[in-house]
Coordinates of C-alpha atoms in Angstrom, one line a residue:
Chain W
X64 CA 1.9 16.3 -6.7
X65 CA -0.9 15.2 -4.6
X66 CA -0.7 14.3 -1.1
X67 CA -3.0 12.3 0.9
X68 CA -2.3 12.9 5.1
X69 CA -2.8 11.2 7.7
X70 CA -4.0 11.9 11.1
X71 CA -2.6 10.9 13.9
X72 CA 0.5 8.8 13.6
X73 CA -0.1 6.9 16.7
X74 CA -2.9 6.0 18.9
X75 CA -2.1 4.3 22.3
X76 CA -6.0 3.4 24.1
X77 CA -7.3 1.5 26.4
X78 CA -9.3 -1.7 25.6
X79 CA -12.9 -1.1 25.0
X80 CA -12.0 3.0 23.5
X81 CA -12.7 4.2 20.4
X82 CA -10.4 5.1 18.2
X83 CA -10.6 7.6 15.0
X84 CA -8.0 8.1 12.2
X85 CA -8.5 11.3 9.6
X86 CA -7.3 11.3 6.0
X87 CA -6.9 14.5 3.9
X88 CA -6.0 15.4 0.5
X89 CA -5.0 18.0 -1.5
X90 CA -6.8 17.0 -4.2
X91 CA -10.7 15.6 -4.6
X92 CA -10.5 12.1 -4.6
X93 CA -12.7 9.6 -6.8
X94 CA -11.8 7.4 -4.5
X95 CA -10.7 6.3 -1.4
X96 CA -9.7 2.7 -0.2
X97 CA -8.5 1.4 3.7
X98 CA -6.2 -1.1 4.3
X99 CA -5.0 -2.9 7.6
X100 CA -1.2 -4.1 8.5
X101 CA -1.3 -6.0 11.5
X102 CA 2.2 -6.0 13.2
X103 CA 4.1 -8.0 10.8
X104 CA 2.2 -8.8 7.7
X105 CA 1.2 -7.2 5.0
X106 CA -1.6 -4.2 3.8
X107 CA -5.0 -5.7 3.6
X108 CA -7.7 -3.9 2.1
X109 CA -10.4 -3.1 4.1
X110 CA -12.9 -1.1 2.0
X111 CA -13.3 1.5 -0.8
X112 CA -15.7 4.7 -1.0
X113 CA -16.9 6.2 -3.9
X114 CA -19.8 9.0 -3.2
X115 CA -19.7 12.0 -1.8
X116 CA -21.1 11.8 2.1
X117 CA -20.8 8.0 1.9
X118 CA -21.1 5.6 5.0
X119 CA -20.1 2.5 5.3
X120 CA -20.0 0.1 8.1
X121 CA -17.9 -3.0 8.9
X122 CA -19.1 -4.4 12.1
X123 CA -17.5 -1.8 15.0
X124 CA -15.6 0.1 12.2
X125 CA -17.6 3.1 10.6
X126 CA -15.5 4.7 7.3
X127 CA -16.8 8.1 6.2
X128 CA -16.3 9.8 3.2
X129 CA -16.5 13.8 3.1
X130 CA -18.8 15.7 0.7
X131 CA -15.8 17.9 -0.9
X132 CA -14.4 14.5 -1.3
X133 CA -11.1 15.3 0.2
X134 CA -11.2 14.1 3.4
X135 CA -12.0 10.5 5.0
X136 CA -12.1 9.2 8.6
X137 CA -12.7 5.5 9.9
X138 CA -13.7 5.4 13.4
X139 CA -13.4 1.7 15.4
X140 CA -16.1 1.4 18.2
X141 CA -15.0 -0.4 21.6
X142 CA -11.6 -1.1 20.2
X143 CA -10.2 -4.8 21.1
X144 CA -6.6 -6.4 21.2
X145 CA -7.6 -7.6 17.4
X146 CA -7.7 -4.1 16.3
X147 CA -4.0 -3.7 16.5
X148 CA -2.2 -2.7 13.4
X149 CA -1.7 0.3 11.1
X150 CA -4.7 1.9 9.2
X151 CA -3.2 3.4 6.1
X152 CA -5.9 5.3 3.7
X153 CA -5.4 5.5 -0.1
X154 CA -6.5 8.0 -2.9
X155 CA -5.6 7.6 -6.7
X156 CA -3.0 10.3 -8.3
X157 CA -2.1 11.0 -11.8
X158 CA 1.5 9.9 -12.0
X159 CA 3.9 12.2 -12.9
X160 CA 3.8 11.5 -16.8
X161 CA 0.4 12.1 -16.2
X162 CA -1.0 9.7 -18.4
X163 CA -2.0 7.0 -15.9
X164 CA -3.0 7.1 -11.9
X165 CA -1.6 4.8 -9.4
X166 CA -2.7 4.7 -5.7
X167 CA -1.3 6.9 -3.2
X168 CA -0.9 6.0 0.8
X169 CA -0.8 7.9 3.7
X170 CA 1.6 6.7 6.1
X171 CA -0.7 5.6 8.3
X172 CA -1.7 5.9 11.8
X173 CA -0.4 2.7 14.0
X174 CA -3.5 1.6 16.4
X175 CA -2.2 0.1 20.3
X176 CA -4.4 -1.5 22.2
X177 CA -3.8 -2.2 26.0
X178 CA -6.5 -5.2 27.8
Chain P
X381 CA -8.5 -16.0 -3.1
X382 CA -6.0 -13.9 -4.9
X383 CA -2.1 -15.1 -4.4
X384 CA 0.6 -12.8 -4.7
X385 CA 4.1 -14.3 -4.4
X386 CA 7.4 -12.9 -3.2
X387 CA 10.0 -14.9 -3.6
X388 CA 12.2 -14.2 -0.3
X389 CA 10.6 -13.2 2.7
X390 CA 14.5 -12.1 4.1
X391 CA 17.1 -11.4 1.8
X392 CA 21.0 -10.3 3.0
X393 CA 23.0 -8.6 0.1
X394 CA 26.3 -6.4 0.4
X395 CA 26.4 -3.3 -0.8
X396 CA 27.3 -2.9 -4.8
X397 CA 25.6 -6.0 -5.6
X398 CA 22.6 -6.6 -8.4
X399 CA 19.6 -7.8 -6.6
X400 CA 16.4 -9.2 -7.7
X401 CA 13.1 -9.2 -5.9
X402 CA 10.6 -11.3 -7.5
X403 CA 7.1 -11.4 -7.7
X404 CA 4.2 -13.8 -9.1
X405 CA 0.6 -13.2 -8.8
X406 CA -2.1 -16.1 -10.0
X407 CA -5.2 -13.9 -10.8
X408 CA -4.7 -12.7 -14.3
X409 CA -4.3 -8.8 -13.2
X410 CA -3.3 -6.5 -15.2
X411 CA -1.7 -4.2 -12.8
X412 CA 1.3 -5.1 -10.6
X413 CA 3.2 -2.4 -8.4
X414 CA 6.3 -2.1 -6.0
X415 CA 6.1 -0.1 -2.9
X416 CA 9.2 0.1 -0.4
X417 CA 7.5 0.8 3.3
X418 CA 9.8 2.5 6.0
X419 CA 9.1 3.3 9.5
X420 CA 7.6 7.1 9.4
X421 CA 7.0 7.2 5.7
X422 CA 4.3 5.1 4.9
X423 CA 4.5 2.7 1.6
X424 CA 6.3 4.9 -1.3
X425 CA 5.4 3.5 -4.6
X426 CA 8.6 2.6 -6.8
X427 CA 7.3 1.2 -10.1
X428 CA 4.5 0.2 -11.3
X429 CA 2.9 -2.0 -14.7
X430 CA 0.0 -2.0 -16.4
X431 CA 1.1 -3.9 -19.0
X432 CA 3.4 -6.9 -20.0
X433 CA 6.3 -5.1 -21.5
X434 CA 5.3 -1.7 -19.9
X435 CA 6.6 0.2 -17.1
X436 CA 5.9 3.7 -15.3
X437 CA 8.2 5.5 -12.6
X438 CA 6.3 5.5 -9.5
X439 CA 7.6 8.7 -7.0
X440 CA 11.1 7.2 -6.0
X441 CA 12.7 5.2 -9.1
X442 CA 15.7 6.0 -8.6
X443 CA 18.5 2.9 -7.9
X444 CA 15.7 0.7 -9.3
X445 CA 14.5 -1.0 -12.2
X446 CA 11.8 -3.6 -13.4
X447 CA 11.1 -5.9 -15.8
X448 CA 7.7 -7.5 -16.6
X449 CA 8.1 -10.2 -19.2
X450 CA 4.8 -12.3 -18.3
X451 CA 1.6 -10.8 -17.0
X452 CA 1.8 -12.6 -13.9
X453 CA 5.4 -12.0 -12.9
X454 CA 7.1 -8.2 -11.8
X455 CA 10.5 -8.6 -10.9
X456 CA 12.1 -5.3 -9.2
X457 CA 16.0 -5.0 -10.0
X458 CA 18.7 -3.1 -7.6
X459 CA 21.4 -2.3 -9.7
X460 CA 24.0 -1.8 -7.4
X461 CA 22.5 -2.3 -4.0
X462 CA 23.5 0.2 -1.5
X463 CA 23.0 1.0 2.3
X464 CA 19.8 3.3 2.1
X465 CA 18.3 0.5 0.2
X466 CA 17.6 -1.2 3.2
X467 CA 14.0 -1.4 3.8
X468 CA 10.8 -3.5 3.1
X469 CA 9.8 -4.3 -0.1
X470 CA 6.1 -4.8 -1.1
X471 CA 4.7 -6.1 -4.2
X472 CA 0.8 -6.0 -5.0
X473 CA -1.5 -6.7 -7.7
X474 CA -5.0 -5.5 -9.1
X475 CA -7.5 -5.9 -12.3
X476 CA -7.7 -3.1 -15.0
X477 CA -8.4 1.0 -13.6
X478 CA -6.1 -0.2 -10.9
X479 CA -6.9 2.4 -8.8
X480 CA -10.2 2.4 -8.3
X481 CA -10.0 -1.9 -7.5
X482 CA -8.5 -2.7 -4.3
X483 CA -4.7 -3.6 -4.1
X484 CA -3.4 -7.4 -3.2
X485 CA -0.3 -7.3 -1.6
X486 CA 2.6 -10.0 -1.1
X487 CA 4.2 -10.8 2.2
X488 CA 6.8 -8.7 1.6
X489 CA 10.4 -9.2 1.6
X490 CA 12.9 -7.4 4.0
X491 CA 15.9 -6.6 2.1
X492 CA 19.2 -5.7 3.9
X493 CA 22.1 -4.4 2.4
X494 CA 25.4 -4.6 4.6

């Protein structure tokens, strides 16, 4: 089935870094979505990219989307302490019956942040 | 603001027993899923429902079950709970073409089984 991976599992930087997490899949996506965890709460979605080569931009956070539509980053600017959390990416899949698509994560890449 | 309602944000349960994880969401969706999350492997989806009455296996089913009797409420059932059980247990909710509209999850509730 499809996969979506995700790039690195951990990130340990200094306060004012940047930071970059990569997503890939196996499959072209029509889609893909980011969500945040901070340490113990729940995903929160972040945003959702749709074009080929699309850009977005949420303050220091800069999501791209990848012309072949398989692969996905989100870079943070000047990281701060409120940064910290996991940054899972998401692309739909076809279930296994095949007859309806559900979302599927990677397992996400857990940001650290040291003042 | 879109709510989405677990019913126990810690649950203890011995091994062998039936357990119940509930879940309420107040925005009408039609789509309601259950993902267990475990350190190293991400969020797994278990079940999902587009549809009162309807079910679909998500990639790990088995041990579970579900039952959606009202649109607003998915209710994720352990038949006989065991050890490897143990884990977090998310529930989220999202309009129609669910995956192409973002995901609203629950707090989660972390289930142990002794």
């Amino acid at each position: 089935g499809q996969q979506v991976m995700q790039i690195p599992q951990y990130q340990h930087v200094q306060e004012g870094e940047d930071f970059t997490t990569y997503c890939n899949s196996s499959t072209t996506l029509s889609n893909i979505q980011w969500y945040k965890q901070r340490p113990g709460g729940h995903p929160v979605f972040l945003i959702q990219l749709v074009k080929s080569g699309e850009v977005k931009k949420q303050k220091r956070l800069t999501f791209q989307f990848g012309e072949a539509k398989k692969n996905s980053s989100l870079h943070i600017t000047a990281t701060q302490t409120t940064d910290v959390g996991t940054y899972f990416c998401a692309g739909p899949s076809l279930n296994s019956g095949g007859s309806n698509y559900k979302l599927t994560f990677g397992k996400g890449t857990l940001l650290t942040v040291n003042p | 603001d879109v709510k989405v309602t677990q019913s126990s944000r810690y649950l203890v349960k011995r091994t062998g027993e039936k357990v119940f994880l509930e879940c309420v969401q107040d925005m009408d969706h039609e789509n309601m899923f259950w993902y267990r999350q475990d350190p190293g492997l991400g969020l797994r989806l278990i079940y999902f429902s587009y549809d009162v009455k309807m079910k679909e296996k998500g990639d790990i089913p088995e041990g579970y079950s579900v039952s959606r009797e009202k649109k607003e409420r998915f209710s994720l059932i352990l038949e006989s709970a065991s050890t490897n059980q143990t884990s977090m247990y998310l529930c989220a909710s999202s309009p129609r073409d669910g995956y192409n509209s973002p995901l609203h999850f629950g707090n989660g509730t972390r289930l142990t089984v002794t």
